[in-house]
Short mmCIF file of C-alpha atoms in Angstrom, two decimals:
data_model
loop_
_atom_site.label_atom_id
_atom_site.label_comp_id
_atom_site.label_asym_id
_atom_site.label_seq_id
_atom_site.Cartn_x
_atom_site.Cartn_y
_atom_site.Cartn_z
CA MET P 1 -17.40 -6.50 -13.28
CA ALA P 2 -18.63 -4.24 -16.65
CA PRO P 3 -15.51 -2.20 -18.14
CA LYS P 4 -15.76 1.17 -16.43
CA ILE P 5 -12.74 1.93 -14.74
CA ARG P 6 -11.47 5.89 -15.35
CA GLY P 7 -8.71 6.12 -12.89
CA VAL P 8 -6.44 3.70 -10.53
CA ILE P 9 -5.43 3.54 -6.85
CA PHE P 10 -2.13 2.06 -5.91
CA ASP P 11 -1.85 0.76 -2.53
CA MET P 12 2.61 1.21 -2.21
CA ASP P 13 4.03 -1.41 0.39
CA GLY P 14 3.61 -5.19 -0.54
CA LEU P 15 1.80 -4.34 -3.57
CA MET P 16 4.03 -1.66 -6.24
CA PHE P 17 7.23 -2.32 -3.79
CA ASP P 18 8.61 -5.81 -2.55
CA THR P 19 9.01 -3.92 1.17
CA GLU P 20 6.50 -5.53 3.45
CA ARG P 21 9.34 -8.09 3.97
CA ILE P 22 11.75 -5.28 4.21
CA TRP P 23 9.44 -3.55 7.13
CA ASP P 24 9.70 -6.50 8.95
CA THR P 25 13.47 -6.26 9.67
CA PHE P 26 13.28 -3.21 10.74
CA TRP P 27 12.12 -3.76 13.91
CA ALA P 28 14.05 -6.20 15.91
CA PRO P 29 17.39 -3.87 15.29
CA CYS P 30 15.50 -0.54 16.58
CA CYS P 31 14.24 -2.31 19.31
CA ARG P 32 17.28 -3.39 20.29
CA LYS P 33 18.84 0.18 19.84
CA LEU P 34 16.09 1.28 22.43
CA GLY P 35 16.64 -1.54 25.17
CA LEU P 36 13.67 -3.22 23.91
CA PRO P 37 12.65 -6.93 23.50
CA GLU P 38 12.10 -8.17 19.99
CA PRO P 39 8.12 -8.15 18.70
CA PRO P 40 6.41 -11.37 18.80
CA ALA P 41 5.03 -12.97 15.30
CA SER P 42 1.53 -11.60 15.78
CA PHE P 43 3.05 -7.96 15.80
CA TYR P 44 3.76 -7.88 12.43
CA SER P 45 0.49 -8.97 11.06
CA GLY P 46 -1.40 -6.84 13.29
CA GLY P 47 -0.07 -3.85 11.87
CA ARG P 48 -0.42 -4.00 8.06
CA GLY P 49 -1.99 -1.14 6.36
CA LEU P 50 -2.66 0.57 9.60
CA ALA P 51 -1.60 4.36 10.01
CA GLY P 52 -1.55 7.29 12.76
CA ASP P 53 -3.44 6.88 15.72
CA LYS P 54 -4.53 3.52 14.53
CA LEU P 55 -0.72 2.05 14.06
CA LYS P 56 0.60 3.67 17.28
CA ALA P 57 -2.17 2.39 19.04
CA HIS P 58 -1.28 -1.47 17.80
CA ILE P 59 2.40 -0.41 18.79
CA ALA P 60 1.21 0.40 22.58
CA GLU P 61 -0.43 -3.20 22.92
CA THR P 62 3.41 -4.33 22.89
CA TYR P 63 5.06 -1.88 23.97
CA GLY P 64 3.38 1.05 26.14
CA LYS P 65 4.39 4.22 26.64
CA ASP P 66 7.58 3.50 24.31
CA ALA P 67 5.64 2.98 21.23
CA GLY P 68 5.93 6.84 20.34
CA ARG P 69 10.07 6.56 20.20
CA LEU P 70 10.25 3.53 18.91
CA LEU P 71 7.91 4.22 15.84
CA ASP P 72 10.16 7.06 15.48
CA GLU P 73 13.49 5.08 15.73
CA VAL P 74 11.59 2.91 12.69
CA TRP P 75 10.99 5.59 10.30
CA ALA P 76 14.26 6.98 10.80
CA TYR P 77 15.76 3.75 10.25
CA GLY P 78 13.22 3.02 7.32
CA ASN P 79 14.15 6.33 5.48
CA GLU P 80 17.63 5.73 5.63
CA GLN P 81 17.58 1.72 4.33
CA PHE P 82 14.68 3.04 1.88
CA ARG P 83 17.20 5.02 -0.08
CA LYS P 84 19.27 2.58 -1.29
CA GLY P 85 16.38 1.56 -3.25
CA VAL P 86 13.46 -0.59 -3.10
CA PRO P 87 12.81 -4.26 -5.29
CA CYS P 88 9.20 -3.92 -7.67
CA LYS P 89 7.11 -6.59 -7.48
CA PRO P 90 6.35 -8.44 -10.76
CA GLY P 91 4.55 -6.31 -13.45
CA LEU P 92 4.53 -3.10 -11.86
CA LYS P 93 5.85 -1.38 -14.54
CA GLU P 94 4.59 -3.20 -17.14
CA LEU P 95 1.01 -2.29 -16.18
CA LEU P 96 1.88 1.43 -15.32
CA ALA P 97 3.52 1.90 -19.12
CA TYR P 98 -0.10 0.12 -20.37
CA LEU P 99 -2.13 2.80 -18.10
CA GLU P 100 0.05 5.66 -19.08
CA GLN P 101 -0.84 4.77 -22.62
CA ARG P 102 -4.18 4.61 -22.25
CA GLY P 103 -3.76 8.06 -20.68
CA MET P 104 -5.98 6.73 -17.44
CA PRO P 105 -5.21 8.86 -14.08
CA ARG P 106 -2.91 6.96 -11.87
CA ILE P 107 -2.38 7.57 -8.01
CA VAL P 108 -0.48 6.26 -5.06
CA ALA P 109 -2.61 6.33 -1.91
CA SER P 110 -0.89 4.52 0.99
CA SER P 111 -0.56 4.65 5.03
CA SER P 112 3.39 5.51 4.58
CA PRO P 113 4.66 8.79 4.92
CA LYS P 114 4.90 11.06 1.84
CA THR P 115 8.56 11.63 1.93
CA MET P 116 9.15 7.25 2.34
CA ILE P 117 6.40 7.19 -0.78
CA GLU P 118 8.30 9.98 -2.75
CA CYS P 119 11.74 8.47 -2.06
CA ASN P 120 10.37 5.06 -3.55
CA LEU P 121 8.92 6.31 -6.63
CA GLN P 122 12.37 8.17 -7.29
CA THR P 123 14.53 5.36 -6.95
CA THR P 124 12.53 2.99 -8.52
CA GLY P 125 11.81 5.23 -11.10
CA THR P 126 8.40 4.85 -11.29
CA ALA P 127 7.71 8.64 -9.97
CA ARG P 128 6.94 10.06 -13.52
CA TYR P 129 3.88 7.74 -13.90
CA PHE P 130 1.90 9.07 -11.35
CA HIS P 131 -0.30 12.67 -10.94
CA ASP P 132 -0.33 12.50 -7.15
CA VAL P 133 0.45 10.87 -4.06
CA VAL P 134 -1.77 10.58 -0.66
CA CYS P 135 -0.47 9.70 2.38
CA GLY P 136 -1.79 8.72 5.81
CA TYR P 137 -1.38 11.91 7.16
CA ASP P 138 -3.37 13.66 4.51
CA VAL P 139 -6.64 12.21 5.96
CA ASP P 140 -8.52 12.57 9.48
CA LYS P 141 -8.60 8.11 9.46
CA CYS P 142 -6.43 5.44 7.91
CA LYS P 143 -7.22 2.35 6.39
CA PRO P 144 -9.89 0.19 7.04
CA ASP P 145 -11.80 3.56 6.99
CA PRO P 146 -11.97 4.75 3.47
CA ALA P 147 -11.02 8.30 3.30
CA ILE P 148 -7.32 8.12 1.55
CA PHE P 149 -9.21 6.29 -1.15
CA LEU P 150 -12.21 8.73 -1.11
CA GLU P 151 -9.75 11.68 -1.31
CA ALA P 152 -7.27 9.93 -3.81
CA ALA P 153 -10.10 9.93 -6.02
CA ARG P 154 -10.99 13.53 -5.53
CA ARG P 155 -7.74 14.02 -6.14
CA ILE P 156 -7.48 12.99 -10.01
CA GLY P 157 -11.45 13.94 -10.44
CA VAL P 158 -12.66 10.62 -11.08
CA ASP P 159 -16.07 9.27 -9.45
CA ILE P 160 -14.54 6.70 -6.88
CA HIS P 161 -16.96 4.05 -8.06
CA ASP P 162 -15.07 4.37 -11.59
CA CYS P 163 -11.62 4.00 -9.78
CA LEU P 164 -10.09 0.66 -9.77
CA VAL P 165 -8.14 0.31 -6.19
CA LEU P 166 -5.30 -2.20 -6.02
CA GLU P 167 -4.44 -3.91 -2.94
CA ASP P 168 -2.72 -6.37 -1.04
CA SER P 169 -3.83 -6.35 2.55
CA TYR P 170 -6.63 -7.41 4.51
CA ASN P 171 -7.50 -3.34 5.99
CA GLY P 172 -6.78 -1.82 2.13
CA VAL P 173 -9.10 -4.48 0.84
CA ARG P 174 -11.92 -3.32 3.37
CA ALA P 175 -11.10 0.20 2.66
CA GLY P 176 -11.53 -0.23 -1.24
CA HIS P 177 -14.80 -2.34 -0.34
CA ALA P 178 -16.01 0.58 1.58
CA SER P 179 -14.99 3.25 -0.63
CA GLY P 180 -17.43 1.48 -3.26
CA ALA P 181 -14.36 1.61 -5.90
CA VAL P 182 -13.86 -1.63 -8.03
CA THR P 183 -11.43 -3.84 -5.62
CA ILE P 184 -8.60 -5.84 -6.40
CA MET P 185 -6.77 -7.64 -4.18
CA VAL P 186 -2.94 -8.95 -5.10
CA PRO P 187 -1.90 -11.06 -2.29
CA ASP P 188 1.98 -10.27 -0.81
CA LEU P 189 2.10 -11.43 2.65
CA MET P 190 -1.08 -12.17 4.07
CA PRO P 191 -3.34 -15.20 2.37
CA VAL P 192 -6.60 -14.68 1.10
CA THR P 193 -9.53 -15.20 3.56
CA ASP P 194 -13.11 -16.16 3.24
CA GLU P 195 -13.54 -12.40 4.21
CA MET P 196 -11.66 -11.31 1.66
CA ARG P 197 -13.19 -13.13 -0.89
CA SER P 198 -16.49 -11.42 0.10
CA LEU P 199 -15.41 -7.78 -0.14
CA TYR P 200 -12.69 -7.88 -3.40
CA ASP P 201 -14.00 -7.93 -6.72
CA ALA P 202 -11.20 -9.95 -7.96
CA CYS P 203 -8.23 -11.59 -6.71
CA CYS P 204 -4.89 -11.44 -9.15
CA ARG P 205 -1.61 -12.88 -8.48
CA ASP P 206 0.39 -10.19 -9.60
CA LEU P 207 0.08 -7.12 -11.58
CA PHE P 208 0.65 -8.63 -14.82
CA GLU P 209 -2.48 -10.15 -14.42
CA VAL P 210 -3.97 -7.07 -13.47
CA ARG P 211 -3.21 -5.94 -16.99
CA GLU P 212 -4.05 -8.60 -18.83
CA MET P 213 -7.66 -7.89 -17.22
CA PHE P 214 -7.60 -4.52 -18.84
CA GLU P 215 -6.33 -5.80 -22.03
CA ARG P 216 -9.32 -8.55 -22.26
CA GLY P 217 -12.05 -5.73 -21.40
CA GLU P 218 -12.60 -7.03 -18.11
CA LEU P 219 -11.98 -3.47 -16.24
#
């Protein structure tokens, strides 16, 4: 990759914060509260990176007409839990401080609701590093469609081809690649596959390694 990055777009869950594992723990208690069966194991991986109608459709595959009220219950429960704070992924604050020092625009593009994104940024002390936030409800289509990344690039005033997208999920990497951005996968719960290798520009073990790529002039 030739050095050309002029703006960085961050996914949130599983990339910035160690929240994917936490999200997985919300469904069972919410199902019990509503008198619904607990989700099968495949339910969790299939929903990663989804938002809006695609997320509702995924939930409906298991819960049918109860999908809407279950999702509402999970969002409410999640908001309550996340107000207590979430753990940052290794290297997040160091990368953000480095990008701030370089004066590089930074924006969050996440499928989560805006209130939840802003809550996580505030409780972790990372809100000050970001110029803006784009959530799943700000665009008509969710990941793997590239709309959210294209909107993020527009908001920071940087051509998408000069942006770096940082993602952990399959749908996020698909969206980053489709947008035309330089895309780096930082795997969380989902292993790297041959499809992902064909789509991303690089794979890093953590955000420390992303910072090192900048420092070496590779981005």
